[in-house]
XYZ file of C-alpha atoms in Angstrom:
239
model
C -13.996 -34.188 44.524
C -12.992 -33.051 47.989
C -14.461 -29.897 49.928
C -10.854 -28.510 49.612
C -10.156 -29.129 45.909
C -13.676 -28.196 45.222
C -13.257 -24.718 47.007
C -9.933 -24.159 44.968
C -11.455 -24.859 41.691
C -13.762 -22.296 42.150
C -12.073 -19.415 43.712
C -9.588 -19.826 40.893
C -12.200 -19.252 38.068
C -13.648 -16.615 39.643
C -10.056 -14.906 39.885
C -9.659 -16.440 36.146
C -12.928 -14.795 34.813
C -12.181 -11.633 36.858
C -8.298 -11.017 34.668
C -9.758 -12.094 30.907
C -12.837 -9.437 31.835
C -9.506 -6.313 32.235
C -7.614 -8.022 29.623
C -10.576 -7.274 27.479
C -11.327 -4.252 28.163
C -10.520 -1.476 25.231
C -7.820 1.041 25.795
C -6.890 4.580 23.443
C -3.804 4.255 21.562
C -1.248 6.671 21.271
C 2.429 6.264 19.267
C 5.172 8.618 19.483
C 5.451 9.575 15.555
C 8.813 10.802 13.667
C 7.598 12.626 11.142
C 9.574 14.031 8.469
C 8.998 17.765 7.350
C 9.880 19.606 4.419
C 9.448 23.381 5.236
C 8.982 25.939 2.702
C 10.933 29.290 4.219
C 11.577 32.600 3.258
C 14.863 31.433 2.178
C 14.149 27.736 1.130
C 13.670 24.641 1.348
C 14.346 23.296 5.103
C 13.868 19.800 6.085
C 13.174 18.243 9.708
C 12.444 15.228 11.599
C 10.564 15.819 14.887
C 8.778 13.223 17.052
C 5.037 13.834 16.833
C 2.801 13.205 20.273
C -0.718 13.575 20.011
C -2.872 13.144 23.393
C -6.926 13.238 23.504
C -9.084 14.139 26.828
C -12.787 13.701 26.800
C -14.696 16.716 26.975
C -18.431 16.429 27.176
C -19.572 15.169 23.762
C -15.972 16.153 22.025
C -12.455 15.723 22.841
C -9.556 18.064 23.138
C -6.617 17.258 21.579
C -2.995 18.224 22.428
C -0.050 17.870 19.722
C 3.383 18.197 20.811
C 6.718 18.518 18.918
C 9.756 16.657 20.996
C 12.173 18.696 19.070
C 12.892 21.859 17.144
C 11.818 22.098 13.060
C 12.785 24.383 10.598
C 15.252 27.405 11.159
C 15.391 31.462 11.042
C 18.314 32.848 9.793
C 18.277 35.819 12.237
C 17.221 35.790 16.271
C 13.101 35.807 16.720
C 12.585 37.406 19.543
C 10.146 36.851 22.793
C 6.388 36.611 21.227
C 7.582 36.717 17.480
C 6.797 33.447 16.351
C 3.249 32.062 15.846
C 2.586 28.259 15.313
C -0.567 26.604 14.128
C -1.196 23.030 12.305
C -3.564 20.849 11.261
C -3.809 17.237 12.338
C -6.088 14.540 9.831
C -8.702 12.879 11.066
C -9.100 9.044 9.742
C -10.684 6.110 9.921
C -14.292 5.777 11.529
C -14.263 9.741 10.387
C -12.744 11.831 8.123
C -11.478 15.580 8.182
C -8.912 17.999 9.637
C -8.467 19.566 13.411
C -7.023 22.776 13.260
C -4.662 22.906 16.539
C -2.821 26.133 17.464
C -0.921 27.764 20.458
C 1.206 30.225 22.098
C 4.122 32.227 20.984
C 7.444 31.514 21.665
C 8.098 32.235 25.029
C 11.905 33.174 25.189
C 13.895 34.198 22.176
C 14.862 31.651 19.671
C 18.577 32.135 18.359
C 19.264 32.592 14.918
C 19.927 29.070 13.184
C 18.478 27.340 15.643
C 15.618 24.731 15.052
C 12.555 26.465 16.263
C 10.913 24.348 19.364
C 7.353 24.879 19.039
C 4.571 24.985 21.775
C 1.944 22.538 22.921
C -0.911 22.843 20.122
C -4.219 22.390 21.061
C -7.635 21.978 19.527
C -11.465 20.316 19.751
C -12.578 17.436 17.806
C -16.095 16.678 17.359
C -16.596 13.078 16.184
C -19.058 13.233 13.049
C -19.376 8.992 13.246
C -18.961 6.316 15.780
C -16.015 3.978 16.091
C -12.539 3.767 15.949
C -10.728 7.575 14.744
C -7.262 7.907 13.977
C -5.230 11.486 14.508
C -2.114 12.084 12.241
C 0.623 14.805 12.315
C -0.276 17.276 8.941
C 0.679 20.512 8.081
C 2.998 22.980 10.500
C 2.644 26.368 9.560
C 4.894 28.749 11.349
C 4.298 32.479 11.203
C 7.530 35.249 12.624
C 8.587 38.725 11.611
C 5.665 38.975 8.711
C 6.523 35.683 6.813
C 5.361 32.538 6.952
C 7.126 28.635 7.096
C 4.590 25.871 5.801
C 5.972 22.403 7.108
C 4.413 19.736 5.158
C 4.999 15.707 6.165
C 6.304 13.951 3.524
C 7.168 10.246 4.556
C 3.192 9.414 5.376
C 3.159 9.389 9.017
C 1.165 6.862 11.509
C -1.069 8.044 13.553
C 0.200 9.409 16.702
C -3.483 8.563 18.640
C -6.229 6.414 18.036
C -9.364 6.591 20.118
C -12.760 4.589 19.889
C -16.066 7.560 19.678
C -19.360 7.710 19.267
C -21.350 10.474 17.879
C -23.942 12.464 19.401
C -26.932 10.634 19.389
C -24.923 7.756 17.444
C -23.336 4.125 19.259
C -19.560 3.167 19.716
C -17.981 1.065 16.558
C -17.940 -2.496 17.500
C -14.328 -2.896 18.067
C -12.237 -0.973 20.141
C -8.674 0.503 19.837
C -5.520 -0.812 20.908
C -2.602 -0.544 23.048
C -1.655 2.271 24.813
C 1.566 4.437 25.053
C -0.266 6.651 25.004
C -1.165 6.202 24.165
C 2.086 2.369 23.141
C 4.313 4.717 22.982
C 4.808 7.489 24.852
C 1.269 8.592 24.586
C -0.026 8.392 27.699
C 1.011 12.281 28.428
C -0.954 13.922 31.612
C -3.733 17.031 31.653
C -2.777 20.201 32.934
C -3.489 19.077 36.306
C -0.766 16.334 36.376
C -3.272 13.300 36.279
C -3.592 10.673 33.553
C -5.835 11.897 30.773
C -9.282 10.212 30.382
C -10.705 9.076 26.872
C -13.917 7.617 25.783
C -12.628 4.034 26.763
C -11.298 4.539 29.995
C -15.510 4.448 30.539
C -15.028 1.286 29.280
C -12.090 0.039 31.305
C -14.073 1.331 34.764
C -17.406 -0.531 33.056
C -15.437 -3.719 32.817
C -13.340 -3.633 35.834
C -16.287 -3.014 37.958
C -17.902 -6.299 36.157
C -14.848 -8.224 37.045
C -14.658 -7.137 40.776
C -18.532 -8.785 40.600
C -17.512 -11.728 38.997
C -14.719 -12.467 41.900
C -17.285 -11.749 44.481
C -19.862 -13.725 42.971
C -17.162 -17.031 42.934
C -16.187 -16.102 46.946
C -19.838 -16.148 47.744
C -20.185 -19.501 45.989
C -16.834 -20.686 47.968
C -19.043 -19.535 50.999
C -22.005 -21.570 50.447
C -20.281 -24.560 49.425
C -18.367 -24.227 53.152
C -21.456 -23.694 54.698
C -23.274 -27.098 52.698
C -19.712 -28.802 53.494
C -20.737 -28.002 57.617
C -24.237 -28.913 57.462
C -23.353 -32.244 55.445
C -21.033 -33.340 58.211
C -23.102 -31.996 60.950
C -26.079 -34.407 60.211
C -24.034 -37.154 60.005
């Protein structure tokens, strides 16, 4: 084989190795959700199809989570004014772990008209994993509390998750296989923190890790393209 074709070979498996090591890498996953509520109201039975976002940043040995409705459930027959309304939920935990998150958030910020679906707030809450591995996060109950009665918005067409992230406990090791995709979260669920950047989950660590071991693996192959250009040089010089 030439010095040439040589040199190509081996500055394209470097390059090679380098892409499978970041198309390996593990990534959270996070799915826009419809989910389907049936609300039990003061006056009723409401029903309600919102899209269900549910985002996850690291946070020392936890993880805060932020749920967020993309439109309006349920209904109040009269006007709820500025700070009347009160939302809170609960979001399952599944997979690697088990359990509930209880999320909650703001009151309404502006007056809601009457008979008009009720936008709710950003929800937010900490999850501490209990196991290692890959966790799932689901859309459960809404409960919805204005003018001294309260709305319970239960799911009923058994939701996906909305976010699936890859933890390990404290003092535990990360589940052997890591989670997929990413809208992000996939879907949409790759929302930002309050300071406009990307969120970061347990395997974006992993992503950095990797990357990092690919940027070695390139420089290892142009160091070998080196050496066989210098050996190429010192071959022809002697003769």
């Amino acid at each position: 084989m030439s010095y040439q074709k040589r040199t190509a070979a081996l500055a394209s498996v470097a390059a090679l190795a380098g892409s499978a090591v970041f198309m390996a890498a593990p990534a959270a996953r996070a799915d826009v959700v419809d989910v389907n509520y049936k609300c039990q109201t003061p006056i009723g039975v409401k029903t309600a199809v919102s899209p269900i976002d549910i985002k996850g940043v690291k946070s020392g040995s936890a993880y805060k989570l932020t749920m967020s409705w993309q439109k309006g459930v349920s209904s109040s027959p009269v006007e709820l004014g500025k700070g009347a309304m009160s939302p809170s939920a609960t979001i399952k935990v599944g997979g690697a772990d088990s359990g509930t998150v209880a999320v909650s958030g703001p009151a309404n910020q502006a007056a809601i008209p009457a008979n008009t679906p009720i936008k709710i707030n950003d929800l937010t809450g900490t999850y501490t994993p209990k196991a290692s591995g890959k966790v799932t996060f689901t859309a459960a109950v809404l409960t919805i509390k204005a003018l001294g009665t309260t709305t319970t918005c239960t799911p009923t067409n058994s939701p996906g998750p909305s976010l699936t992230l890859d933890v390990t406990a404290a003092g535990g090791s990360s589940g052997s296989s890591g989670s997929t995709g990413t809208s992000g979260t996939t879907g949409s669920g790759t929302g930002t923190d309050s300071s406009g950047t990307l969120p970061k989950t347990g395997p974006d660590d992993s992503v950095i890790a990797l990357g990092t071991l690919g940027g070695t693996v390139l420089l290892a192959g142009a160091a070998g393209t080196l050496w066989l250009t210098r050996r190429n040089q010192t071959a022809h010089a002697r003769r």
